[in-house]
């Protein structure tokens, strides 16, 4: 990989946000 990513933090943030959203949706679907 000769050219490093422009902003890997942004990508990570997006993935983290998606994961969090999924977790919340699952918790709301099965309130325990």
mmCIF file of C-alpha atoms in Angstrom:
data_model
loop_
_atom_site.group_PDB
_atom_site.id
_atom_site.type_symbol
_atom_site.label_atom_id
_atom_site.label_comp_id
_atom_site.label_asym_id
_atom_site.label_seq_id
_atom_site.Cartn_x
_atom_site.Cartn_y
_atom_site.Cartn_z
ATOM 1 C CA UNK A 1 0.000 0.000 0.000
ATOM 2 C CA UNK A 2 2.135 2.884 -1.298
ATOM 3 C CA UNK A 3 -0.625 5.431 -0.776
ATOM 4 C CA UNK A 4 -1.928 5.661 2.811
ATOM 5 C CA UNK A 5 -5.603 6.311 3.476
ATOM 6 C CA UNK A 6 -6.682 9.978 3.552
ATOM 7 C CA UNK A 7 -8.642 9.653 6.785
ATOM 8 C CA UNK A 8 -9.015 6.154 8.244
ATOM 9 C CA UNK A 9 -10.571 7.701 11.344
ATOM 10 C CA UNK A 10 -13.630 8.759 9.353
ATOM 11 C CA UNK A 11 -14.126 5.231 8.041
ATOM 12 C CA UNK A 12 -13.726 3.784 11.526
ATOM 13 C CA UNK A 13 -16.202 6.298 12.929
ATOM 14 C CA UNK A 14 -18.763 5.339 10.285
ATOM 15 C CA UNK A 15 -18.358 1.631 11.047
ATOM 16 C CA UNK A 16 -18.600 2.265 14.785
ATOM 17 C CA UNK A 17 -21.767 4.327 14.272
ATOM 18 C CA UNK A 18 -23.354 1.595 12.179
ATOM 19 C CA UNK A 19 -22.493 -1.016 14.797
ATOM 20 C CA UNK A 20 -23.931 1.121 17.573
ATOM 21 C CA UNK A 21 -27.129 1.706 15.605
ATOM 22 C CA UNK A 22 -27.513 -2.041 15.021
ATOM 23 C CA UNK A 23 -26.961 -2.781 18.706
ATOM 24 C CA UNK A 24 -29.576 -0.216 19.746
ATOM 25 C CA UNK A 25 -32.077 -1.543 17.201
ATOM 26 C CA UNK A 26 -31.559 -5.084 18.525
ATOM 27 C CA UNK A 27 -32.010 -3.949 22.122
ATOM 28 C CA UNK A 28 -35.202 -2.065 21.201
ATOM 29 C CA UNK A 29 -36.563 -5.115 19.360
ATOM 30 C CA UNK A 30 -35.923 -7.397 22.334
ATOM 31 C CA UNK A 31 -36.303 -5.265 25.459
ATOM 32 C CA UNK A 32 -34.739 -7.321 28.232
#
